CSV table of C-alpha atoms and ligand atoms in Angstrom, one decimal:
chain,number,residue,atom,x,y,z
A,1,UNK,CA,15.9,-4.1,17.4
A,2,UNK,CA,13.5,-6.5,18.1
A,3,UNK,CA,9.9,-6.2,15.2
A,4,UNK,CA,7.1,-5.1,16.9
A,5,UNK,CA,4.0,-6.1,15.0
A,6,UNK,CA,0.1,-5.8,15.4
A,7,UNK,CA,-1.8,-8.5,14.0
A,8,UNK,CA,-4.9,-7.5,12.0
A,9,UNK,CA,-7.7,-10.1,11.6
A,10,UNK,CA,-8.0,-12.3,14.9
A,11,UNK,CA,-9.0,-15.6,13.0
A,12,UNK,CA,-7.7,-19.0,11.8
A,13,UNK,CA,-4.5,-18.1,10.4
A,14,UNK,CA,-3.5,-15.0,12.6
A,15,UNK,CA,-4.2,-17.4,15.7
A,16,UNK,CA,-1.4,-19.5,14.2
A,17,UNK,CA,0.8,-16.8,13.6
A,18,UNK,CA,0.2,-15.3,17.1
A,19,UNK,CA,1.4,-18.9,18.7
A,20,UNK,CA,4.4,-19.3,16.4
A,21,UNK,CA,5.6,-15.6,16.8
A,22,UNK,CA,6.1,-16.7,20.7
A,23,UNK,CA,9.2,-18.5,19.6
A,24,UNK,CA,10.6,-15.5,17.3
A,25,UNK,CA,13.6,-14.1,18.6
A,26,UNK,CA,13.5,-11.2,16.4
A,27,UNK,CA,9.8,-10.2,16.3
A,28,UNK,CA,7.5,-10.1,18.8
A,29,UNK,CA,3.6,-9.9,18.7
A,30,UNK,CA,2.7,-6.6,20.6
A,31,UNK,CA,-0.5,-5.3,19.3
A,32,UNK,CA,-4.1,-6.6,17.5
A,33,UNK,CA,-6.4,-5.0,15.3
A,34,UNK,CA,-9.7,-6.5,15.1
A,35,UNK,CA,-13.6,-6.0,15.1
A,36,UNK,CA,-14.6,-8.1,18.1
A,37,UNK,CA,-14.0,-7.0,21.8
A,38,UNK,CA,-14.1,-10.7,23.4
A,39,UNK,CA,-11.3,-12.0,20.8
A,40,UNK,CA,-9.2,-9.0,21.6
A,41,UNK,CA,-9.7,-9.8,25.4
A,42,UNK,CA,-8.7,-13.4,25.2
A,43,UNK,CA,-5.7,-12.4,22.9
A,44,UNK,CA,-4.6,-9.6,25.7
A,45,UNK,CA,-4.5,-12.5,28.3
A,46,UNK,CA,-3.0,-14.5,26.3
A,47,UNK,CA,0.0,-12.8,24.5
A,48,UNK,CA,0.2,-10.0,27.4
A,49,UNK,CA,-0.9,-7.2,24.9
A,50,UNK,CA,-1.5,-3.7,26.6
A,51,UNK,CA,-5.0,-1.4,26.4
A,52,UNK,CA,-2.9,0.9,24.3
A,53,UNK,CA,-1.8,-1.3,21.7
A,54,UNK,CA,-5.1,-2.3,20.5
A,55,UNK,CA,-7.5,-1.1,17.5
A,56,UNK,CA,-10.9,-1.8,15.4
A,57,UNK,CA,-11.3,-1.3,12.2
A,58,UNK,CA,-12.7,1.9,12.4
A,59,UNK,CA,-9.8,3.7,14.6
A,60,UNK,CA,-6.5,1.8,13.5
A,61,UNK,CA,-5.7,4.8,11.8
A,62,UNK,CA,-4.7,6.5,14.9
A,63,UNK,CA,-1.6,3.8,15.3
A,64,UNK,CA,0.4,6.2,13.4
A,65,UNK,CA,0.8,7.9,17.0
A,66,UNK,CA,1.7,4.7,18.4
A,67,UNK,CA,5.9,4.6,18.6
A,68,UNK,CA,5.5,0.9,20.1
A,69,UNK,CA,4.5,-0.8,17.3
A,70,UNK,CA,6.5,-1.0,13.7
A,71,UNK,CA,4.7,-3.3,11.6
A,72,UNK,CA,1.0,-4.5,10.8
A,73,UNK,CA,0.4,-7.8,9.4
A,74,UNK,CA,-2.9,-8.2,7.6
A,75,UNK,CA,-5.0,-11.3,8.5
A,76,UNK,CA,-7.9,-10.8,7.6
A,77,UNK,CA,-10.1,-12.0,4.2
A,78,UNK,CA,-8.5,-11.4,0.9
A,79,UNK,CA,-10.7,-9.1,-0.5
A,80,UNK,CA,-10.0,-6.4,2.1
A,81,UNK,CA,-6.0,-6.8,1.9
A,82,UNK,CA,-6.2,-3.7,-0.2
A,83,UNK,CA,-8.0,-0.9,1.4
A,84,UNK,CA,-6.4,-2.3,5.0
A,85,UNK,CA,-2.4,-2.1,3.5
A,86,UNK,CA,-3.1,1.5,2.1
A,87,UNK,CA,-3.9,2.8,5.3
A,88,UNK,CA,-1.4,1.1,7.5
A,89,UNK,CA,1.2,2.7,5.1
A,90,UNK,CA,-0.8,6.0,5.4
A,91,UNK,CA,-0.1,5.4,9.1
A,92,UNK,CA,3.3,5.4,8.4
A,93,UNK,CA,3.8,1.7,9.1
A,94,UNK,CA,5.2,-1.6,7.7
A,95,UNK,CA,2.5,-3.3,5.9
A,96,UNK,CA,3.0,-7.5,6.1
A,97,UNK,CA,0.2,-9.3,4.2
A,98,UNK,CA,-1.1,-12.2,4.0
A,99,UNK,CA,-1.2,-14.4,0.2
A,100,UNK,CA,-2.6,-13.4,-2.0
A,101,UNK,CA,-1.9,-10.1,-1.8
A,102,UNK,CA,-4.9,-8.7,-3.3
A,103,UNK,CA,-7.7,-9.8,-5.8
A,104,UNK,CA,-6.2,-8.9,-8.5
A,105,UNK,CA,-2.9,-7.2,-10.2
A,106,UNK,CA,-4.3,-3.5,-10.6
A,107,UNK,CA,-4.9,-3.5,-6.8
A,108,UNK,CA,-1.3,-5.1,-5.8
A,109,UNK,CA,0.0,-2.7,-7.6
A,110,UNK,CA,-2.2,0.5,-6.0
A,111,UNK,CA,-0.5,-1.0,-2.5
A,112,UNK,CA,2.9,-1.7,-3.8
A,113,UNK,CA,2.9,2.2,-4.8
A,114,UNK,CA,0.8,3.7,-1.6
A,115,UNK,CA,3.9,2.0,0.8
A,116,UNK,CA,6.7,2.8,-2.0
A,117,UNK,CA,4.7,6.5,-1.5
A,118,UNK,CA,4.5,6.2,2.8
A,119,UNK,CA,8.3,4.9,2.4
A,120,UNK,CA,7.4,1.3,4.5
A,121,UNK,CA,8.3,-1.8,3.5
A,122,UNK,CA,5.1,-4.1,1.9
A,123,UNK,CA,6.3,-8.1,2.4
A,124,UNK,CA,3.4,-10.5,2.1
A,125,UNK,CA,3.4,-14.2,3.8
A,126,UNK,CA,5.1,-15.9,1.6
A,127,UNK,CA,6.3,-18.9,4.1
A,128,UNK,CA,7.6,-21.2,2.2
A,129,UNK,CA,10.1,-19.2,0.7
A,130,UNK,CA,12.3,-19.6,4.2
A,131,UNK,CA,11.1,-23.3,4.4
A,132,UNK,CA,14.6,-25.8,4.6
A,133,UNK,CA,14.0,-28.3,2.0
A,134,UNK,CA,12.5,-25.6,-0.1
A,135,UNK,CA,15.2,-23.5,-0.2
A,136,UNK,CA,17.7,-26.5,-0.7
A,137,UNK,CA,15.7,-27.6,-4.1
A,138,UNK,CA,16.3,-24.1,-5.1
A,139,UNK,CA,19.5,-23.9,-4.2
A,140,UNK,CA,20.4,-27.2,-6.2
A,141,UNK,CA,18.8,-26.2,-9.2
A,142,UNK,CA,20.9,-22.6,-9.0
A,143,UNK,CA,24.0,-24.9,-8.7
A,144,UNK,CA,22.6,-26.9,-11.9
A,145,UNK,CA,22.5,-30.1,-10.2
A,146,UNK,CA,19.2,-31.1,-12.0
A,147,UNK,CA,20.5,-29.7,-15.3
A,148,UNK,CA,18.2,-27.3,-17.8
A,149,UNK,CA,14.8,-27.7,-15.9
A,150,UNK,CA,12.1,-29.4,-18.5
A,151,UNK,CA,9.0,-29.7,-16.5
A,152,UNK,CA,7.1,-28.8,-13.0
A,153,UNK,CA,4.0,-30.0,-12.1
A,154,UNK,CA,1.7,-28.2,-9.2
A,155,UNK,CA,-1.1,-29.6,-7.5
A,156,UNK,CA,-2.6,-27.9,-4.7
A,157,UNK,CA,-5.7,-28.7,-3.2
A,158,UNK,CA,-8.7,-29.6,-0.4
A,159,UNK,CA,-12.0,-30.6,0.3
A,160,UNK,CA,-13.4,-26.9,1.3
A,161,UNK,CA,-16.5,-27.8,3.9
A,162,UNK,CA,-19.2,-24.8,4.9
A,163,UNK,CA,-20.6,-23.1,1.9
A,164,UNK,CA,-21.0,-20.2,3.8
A,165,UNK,CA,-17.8,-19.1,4.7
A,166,UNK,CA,-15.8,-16.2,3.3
A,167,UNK,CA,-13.3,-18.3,0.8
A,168,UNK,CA,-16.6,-19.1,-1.4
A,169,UNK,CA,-17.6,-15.6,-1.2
A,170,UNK,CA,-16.9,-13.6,-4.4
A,171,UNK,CA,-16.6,-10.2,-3.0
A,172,UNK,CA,-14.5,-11.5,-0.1
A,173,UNK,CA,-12.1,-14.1,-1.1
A,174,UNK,CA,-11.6,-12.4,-5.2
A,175,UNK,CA,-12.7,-15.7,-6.8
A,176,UNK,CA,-12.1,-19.6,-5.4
A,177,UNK,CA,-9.6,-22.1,-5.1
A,178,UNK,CA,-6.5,-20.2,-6.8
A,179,UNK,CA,-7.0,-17.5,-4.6
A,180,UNK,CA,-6.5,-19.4,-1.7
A,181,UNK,CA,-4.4,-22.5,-2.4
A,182,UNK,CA,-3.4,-22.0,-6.1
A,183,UNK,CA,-1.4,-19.4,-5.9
A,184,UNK,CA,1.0,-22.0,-4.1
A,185,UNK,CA,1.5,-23.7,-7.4
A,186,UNK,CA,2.0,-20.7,-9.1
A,187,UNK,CA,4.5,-19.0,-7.2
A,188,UNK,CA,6.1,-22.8,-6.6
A,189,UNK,CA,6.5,-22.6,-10.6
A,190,UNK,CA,8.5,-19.6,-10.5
A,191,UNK,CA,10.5,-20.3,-7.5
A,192,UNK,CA,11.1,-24.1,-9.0
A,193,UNK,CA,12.1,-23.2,-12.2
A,194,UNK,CA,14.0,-19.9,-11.8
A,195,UNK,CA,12.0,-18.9,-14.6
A,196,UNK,CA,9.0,-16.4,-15.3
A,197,UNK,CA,6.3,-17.7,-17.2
A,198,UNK,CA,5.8,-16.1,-21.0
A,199,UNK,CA,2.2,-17.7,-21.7
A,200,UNK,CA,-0.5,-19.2,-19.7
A,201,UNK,CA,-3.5,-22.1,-20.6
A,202,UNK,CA,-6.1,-22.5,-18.2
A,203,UNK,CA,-9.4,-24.7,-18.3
A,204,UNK,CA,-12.0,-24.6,-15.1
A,205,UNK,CA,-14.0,-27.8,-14.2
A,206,UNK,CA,-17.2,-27.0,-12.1
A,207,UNK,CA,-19.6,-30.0,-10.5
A,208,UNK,CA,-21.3,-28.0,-8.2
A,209,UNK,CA,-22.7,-24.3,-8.8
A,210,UNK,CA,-24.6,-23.8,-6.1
A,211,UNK,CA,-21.1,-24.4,-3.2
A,212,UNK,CA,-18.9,-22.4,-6.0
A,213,UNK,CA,-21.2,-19.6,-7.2
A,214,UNK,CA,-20.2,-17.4,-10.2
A,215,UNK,CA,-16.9,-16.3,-10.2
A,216,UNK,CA,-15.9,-18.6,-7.1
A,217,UNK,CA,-13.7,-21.2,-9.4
A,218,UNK,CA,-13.9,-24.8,-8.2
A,219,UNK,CA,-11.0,-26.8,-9.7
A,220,UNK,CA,-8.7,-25.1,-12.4
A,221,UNK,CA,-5.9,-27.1,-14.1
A,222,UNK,CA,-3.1,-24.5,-16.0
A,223,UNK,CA,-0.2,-24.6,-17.9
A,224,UNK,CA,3.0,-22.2,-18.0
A,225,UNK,CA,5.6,-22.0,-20.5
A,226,UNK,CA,8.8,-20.2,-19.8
A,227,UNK,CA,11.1,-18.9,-22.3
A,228,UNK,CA,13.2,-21.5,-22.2
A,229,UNK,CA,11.1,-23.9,-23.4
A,230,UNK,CA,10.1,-25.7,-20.1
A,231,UNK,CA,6.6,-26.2,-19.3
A,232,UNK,CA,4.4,-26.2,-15.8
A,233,UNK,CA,1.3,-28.4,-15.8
A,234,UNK,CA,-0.1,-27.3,-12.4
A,235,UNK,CA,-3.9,-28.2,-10.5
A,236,UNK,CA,-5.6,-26.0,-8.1
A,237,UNK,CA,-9.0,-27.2,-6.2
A,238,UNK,CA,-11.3,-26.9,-3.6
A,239,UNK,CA,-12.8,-30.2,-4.7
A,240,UNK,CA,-9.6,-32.7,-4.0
A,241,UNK,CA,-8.6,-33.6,-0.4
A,242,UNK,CA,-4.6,-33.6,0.1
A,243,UNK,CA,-3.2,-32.3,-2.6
A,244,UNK,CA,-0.1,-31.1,-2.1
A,245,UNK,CA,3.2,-32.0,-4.2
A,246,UNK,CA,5.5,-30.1,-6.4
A,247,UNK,CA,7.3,-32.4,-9.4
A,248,UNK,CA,10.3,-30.4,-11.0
A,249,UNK,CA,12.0,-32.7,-13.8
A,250,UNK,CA,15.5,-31.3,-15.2
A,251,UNK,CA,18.0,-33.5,-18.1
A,252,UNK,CA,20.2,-34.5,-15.0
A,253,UNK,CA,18.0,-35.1,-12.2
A,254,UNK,CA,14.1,-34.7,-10.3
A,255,UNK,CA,13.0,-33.0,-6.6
A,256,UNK,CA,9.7,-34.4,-5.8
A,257,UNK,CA,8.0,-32.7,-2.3
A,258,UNK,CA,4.6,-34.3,-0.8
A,259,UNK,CA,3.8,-32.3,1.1
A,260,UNK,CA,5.2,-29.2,-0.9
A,261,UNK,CA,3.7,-26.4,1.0
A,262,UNK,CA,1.3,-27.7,4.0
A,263,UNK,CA,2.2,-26.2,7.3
A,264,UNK,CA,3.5,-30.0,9.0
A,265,UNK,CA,6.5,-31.3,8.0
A,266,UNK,CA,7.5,-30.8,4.4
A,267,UNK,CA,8.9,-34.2,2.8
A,268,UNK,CA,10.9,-34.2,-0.4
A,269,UNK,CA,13.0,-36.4,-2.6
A,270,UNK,CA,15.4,-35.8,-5.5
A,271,UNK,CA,17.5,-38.3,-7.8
A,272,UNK,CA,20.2,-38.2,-4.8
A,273,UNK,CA,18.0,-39.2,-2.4
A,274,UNK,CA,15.8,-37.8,0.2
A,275,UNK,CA,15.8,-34.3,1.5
A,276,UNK,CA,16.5,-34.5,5.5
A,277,UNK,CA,16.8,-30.1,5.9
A,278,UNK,CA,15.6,-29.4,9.8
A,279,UNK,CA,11.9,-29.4,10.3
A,280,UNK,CA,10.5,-26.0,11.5
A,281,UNK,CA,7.6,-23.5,12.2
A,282,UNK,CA,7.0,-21.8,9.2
A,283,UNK,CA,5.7,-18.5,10.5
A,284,UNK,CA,8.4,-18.5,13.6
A,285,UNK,CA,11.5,-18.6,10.8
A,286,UNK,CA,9.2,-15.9,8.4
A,287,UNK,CA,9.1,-13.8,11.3
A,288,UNK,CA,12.2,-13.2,11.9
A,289,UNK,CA,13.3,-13.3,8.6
A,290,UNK,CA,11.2,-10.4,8.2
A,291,UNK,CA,12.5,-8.2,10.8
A,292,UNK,CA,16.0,-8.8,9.3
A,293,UNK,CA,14.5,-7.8,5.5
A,294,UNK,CA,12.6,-4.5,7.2
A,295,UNK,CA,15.6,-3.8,9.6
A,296,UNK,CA,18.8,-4.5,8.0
A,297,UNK,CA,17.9,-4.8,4.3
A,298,UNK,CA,18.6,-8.7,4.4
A,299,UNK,CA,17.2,-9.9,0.5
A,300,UNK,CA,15.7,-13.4,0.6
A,301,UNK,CA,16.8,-16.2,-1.5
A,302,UNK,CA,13.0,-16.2,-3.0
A,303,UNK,CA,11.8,-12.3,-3.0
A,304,UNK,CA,8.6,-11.4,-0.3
A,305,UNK,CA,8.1,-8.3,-1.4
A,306,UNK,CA,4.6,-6.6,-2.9
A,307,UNK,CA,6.5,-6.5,-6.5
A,308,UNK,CA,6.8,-10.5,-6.3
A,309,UNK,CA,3.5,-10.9,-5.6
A,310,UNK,CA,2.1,-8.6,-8.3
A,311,UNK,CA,3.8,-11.2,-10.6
A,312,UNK,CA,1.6,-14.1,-8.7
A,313,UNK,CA,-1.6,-11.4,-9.2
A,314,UNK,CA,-0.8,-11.1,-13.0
A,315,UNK,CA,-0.6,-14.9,-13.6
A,316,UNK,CA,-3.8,-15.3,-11.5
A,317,UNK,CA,-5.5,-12.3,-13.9
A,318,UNK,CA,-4.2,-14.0,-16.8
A,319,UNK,CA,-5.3,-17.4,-16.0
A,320,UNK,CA,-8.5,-16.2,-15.2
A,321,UNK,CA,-8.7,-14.4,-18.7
A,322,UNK,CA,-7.6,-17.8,-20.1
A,323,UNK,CA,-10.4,-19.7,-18.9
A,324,UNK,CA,-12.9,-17.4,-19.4
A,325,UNK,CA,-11.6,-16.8,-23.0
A,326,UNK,CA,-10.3,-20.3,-23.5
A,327,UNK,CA,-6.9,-19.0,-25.5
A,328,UNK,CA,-3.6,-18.5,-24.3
A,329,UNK,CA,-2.6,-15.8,-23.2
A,330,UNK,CA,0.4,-13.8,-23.8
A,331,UNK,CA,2.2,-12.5,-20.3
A,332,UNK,CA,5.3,-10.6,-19.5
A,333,UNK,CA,5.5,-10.3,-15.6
J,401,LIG,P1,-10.4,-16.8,9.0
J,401,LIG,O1,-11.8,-16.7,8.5
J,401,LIG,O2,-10.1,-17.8,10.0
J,401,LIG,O3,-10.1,-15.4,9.7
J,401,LIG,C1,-10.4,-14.1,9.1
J,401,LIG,C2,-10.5,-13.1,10.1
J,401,LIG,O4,-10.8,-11.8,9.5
J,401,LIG,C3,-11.6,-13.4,11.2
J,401,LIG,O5,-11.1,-13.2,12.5
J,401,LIG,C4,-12.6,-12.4,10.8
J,401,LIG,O6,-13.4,-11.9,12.0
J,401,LIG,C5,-11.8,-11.2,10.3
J,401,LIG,N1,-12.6,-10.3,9.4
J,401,LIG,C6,-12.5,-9.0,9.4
J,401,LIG,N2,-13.3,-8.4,8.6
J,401,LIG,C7,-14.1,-9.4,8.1
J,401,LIG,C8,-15.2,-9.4,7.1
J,401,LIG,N3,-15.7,-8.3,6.6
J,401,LIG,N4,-15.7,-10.6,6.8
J,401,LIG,C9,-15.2,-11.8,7.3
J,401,LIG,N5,-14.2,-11.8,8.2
J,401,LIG,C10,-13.6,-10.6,8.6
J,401,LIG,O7,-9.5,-16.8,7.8
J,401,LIG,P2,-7.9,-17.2,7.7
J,401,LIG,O8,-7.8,-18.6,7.4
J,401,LIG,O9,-7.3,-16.7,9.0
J,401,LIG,O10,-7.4,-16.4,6.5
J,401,LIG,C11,-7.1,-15.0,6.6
J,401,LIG,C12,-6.1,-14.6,5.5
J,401,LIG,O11,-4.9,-15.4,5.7
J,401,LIG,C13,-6.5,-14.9,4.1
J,401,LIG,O12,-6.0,-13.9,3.2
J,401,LIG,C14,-5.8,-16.2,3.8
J,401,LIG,O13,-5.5,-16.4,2.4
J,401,LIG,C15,-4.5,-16.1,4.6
J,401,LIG,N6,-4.0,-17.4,5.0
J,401,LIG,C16,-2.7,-17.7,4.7
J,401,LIG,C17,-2.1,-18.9,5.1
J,401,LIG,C18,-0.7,-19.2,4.8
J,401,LIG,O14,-0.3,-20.3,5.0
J,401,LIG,N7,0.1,-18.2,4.5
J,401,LIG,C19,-2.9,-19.9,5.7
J,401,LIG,C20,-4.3,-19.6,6.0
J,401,LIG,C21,-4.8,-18.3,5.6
């Protein structure tokens, strides 16, 4: 069968995953859930979507008596991931979500148990993990071709413009830059490596307090160390413009991606040469890939699952805890 999914949160990123669902062969955009009447017009038009299949916040509940629709995909600000997943499992529906999850471990975990509870699957939008050139680091690295990994290095960043918008808005986005963009380099830590990180360092530069308020972190570098030895030195910011590349150093050989995780063209290196994997739309290949995972049990090379991103949520927690604290903290995700 082919997924039929609703699309909660009508904004920047759900617009993009609305267009690049039109070339999914295996999902198909059928329904939206969202708090303003003239964007739900303009998506009916546009994707063909009938009166029936769409909802506000208030009434979304009732799509549990909906048989035309199999999955919701939250879209909407982070800090309302939580309470949206919970009751589109109550509904008795597949819960996608977008990164990060939630704002913080405790509540990944609440969601992870309310769809284990409903018996839907929870899969967050975790894109690169079905990107091409990704997947071919990985799957060198599994083959040893770089030998014992030594080193990654993260750095994920941008210029963030109006000081107004929900991303710099505590209650809304759970905290700053790692929220939004540093997570990439923390997940692209484990994924790199193969490894899960045993203790975390963290130190937070901040040059303006009055864009990035209290609790709304700027620029945080981090470090990782896995148990066997290797290290991750990684860089998240909403102070940098275009930063974007993975390092991963092993005793026989290097991948280097610039752009690592950007939604153009990913471009990578190793010590072979370059990486020339097929180009493609993230979100069209996710898409399917998750009707396979929801339908026919199909496990990813790289887990999507709510469980894998608790283990991003506890390394966000923990570097969070290491700034404020300024020790290294212990972790076992
Ligand atoms: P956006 O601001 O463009 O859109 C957010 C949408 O949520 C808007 O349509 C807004 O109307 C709606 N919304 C509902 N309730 C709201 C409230 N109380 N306050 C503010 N807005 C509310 O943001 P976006 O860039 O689309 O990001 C949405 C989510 O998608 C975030 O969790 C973000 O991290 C994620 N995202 C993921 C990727 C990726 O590559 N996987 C890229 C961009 C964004």
């Amino acid at each position: 069968p082919v997924l039929r999914v609703a699309i909660m949160g009508l904004g920047g990123y759900g617009g993009m995953v609305a267009q690049a669902m039109q070339s999914c062969t295996k999902a198909k955009l059928v329904g939206v859930i969202s708090g303003t009447p003239s964007k739900v017009k303009a998506w009916q038009s546009k994707y063909g979507i009938p009166d029936k299949n769409c909802y506000n916040y208030q009434n979304f509940d009732d799509i549990k008596n909906n048989p035309d629709i199999d999955a919701v995909y939250v879209i909407t600000p982070n800090g309302l991931h939580r309470d949206f997943v919970i009751r589109v499992a109550a509904a008795g529906k597949h819960a996608i979500c977008e990164k990060p999850m939630a704002v913080n471990a405790k509540e990944g975990q609440e969601m992870v148990d309310a769809c284990k509870k409903a018996n839907v699957k929870l899969l967050v939008g975790y894109r690169m993990h079905f990107e091409p050139k990704t997947l071919e680091v990985i799957r060198m690295r599994q083959n040893g071709e770089f030998g014992k990994i030594r080193f990654f290095q993260g750095q994920c960043g941008f210029t963030i413009g109006d000081p107004a918008q929900w991303r710099l808005n505590k209650q809304l986005a759970g905290g700053g830059s790692m929220m939004d963009i540093g997570i990439y380099a923390i997940n692209g830590a484990r994924y790199m490596t193969g490894e899960e990180p045993v203790w975390v360092t963290a130190q937070e530069t901040k040059t303006d307090p009055v864009k990035f308020k209290e609790g709304v972190d700027e620029t945080i570098q981090f470090q990782f160390g896995f148990p066997s030895g290797a290290v991750a030195s990684c860089l998240s910011t909403y102070n940098m413009n275009n930063l974007d590349r993975f390092f991963l150093d092993g005793e026989k050989g290097f991948a280097e991606m610039q752009p690592s995780t950007g939604y153009g063209p990913i471009r990578g290196r190793t010590h072979l040469g370059e990486l020339n994997q097929p180009v493609t739309t993230h979100q069209t290949v996710q898409m399917d890939e998750m009707a396979e995972i929801i339908f026919n049990n199909k496990k990813p090379v790289v887990p999507v699952n709510g469980e894998e991103a608790v283990k991003d949520l506890k390394l966000i927690d923990a570097i969070y805890l290491a700034v404020k604290t300024g020790k290294k903290v212990e972790v076992s995700i």
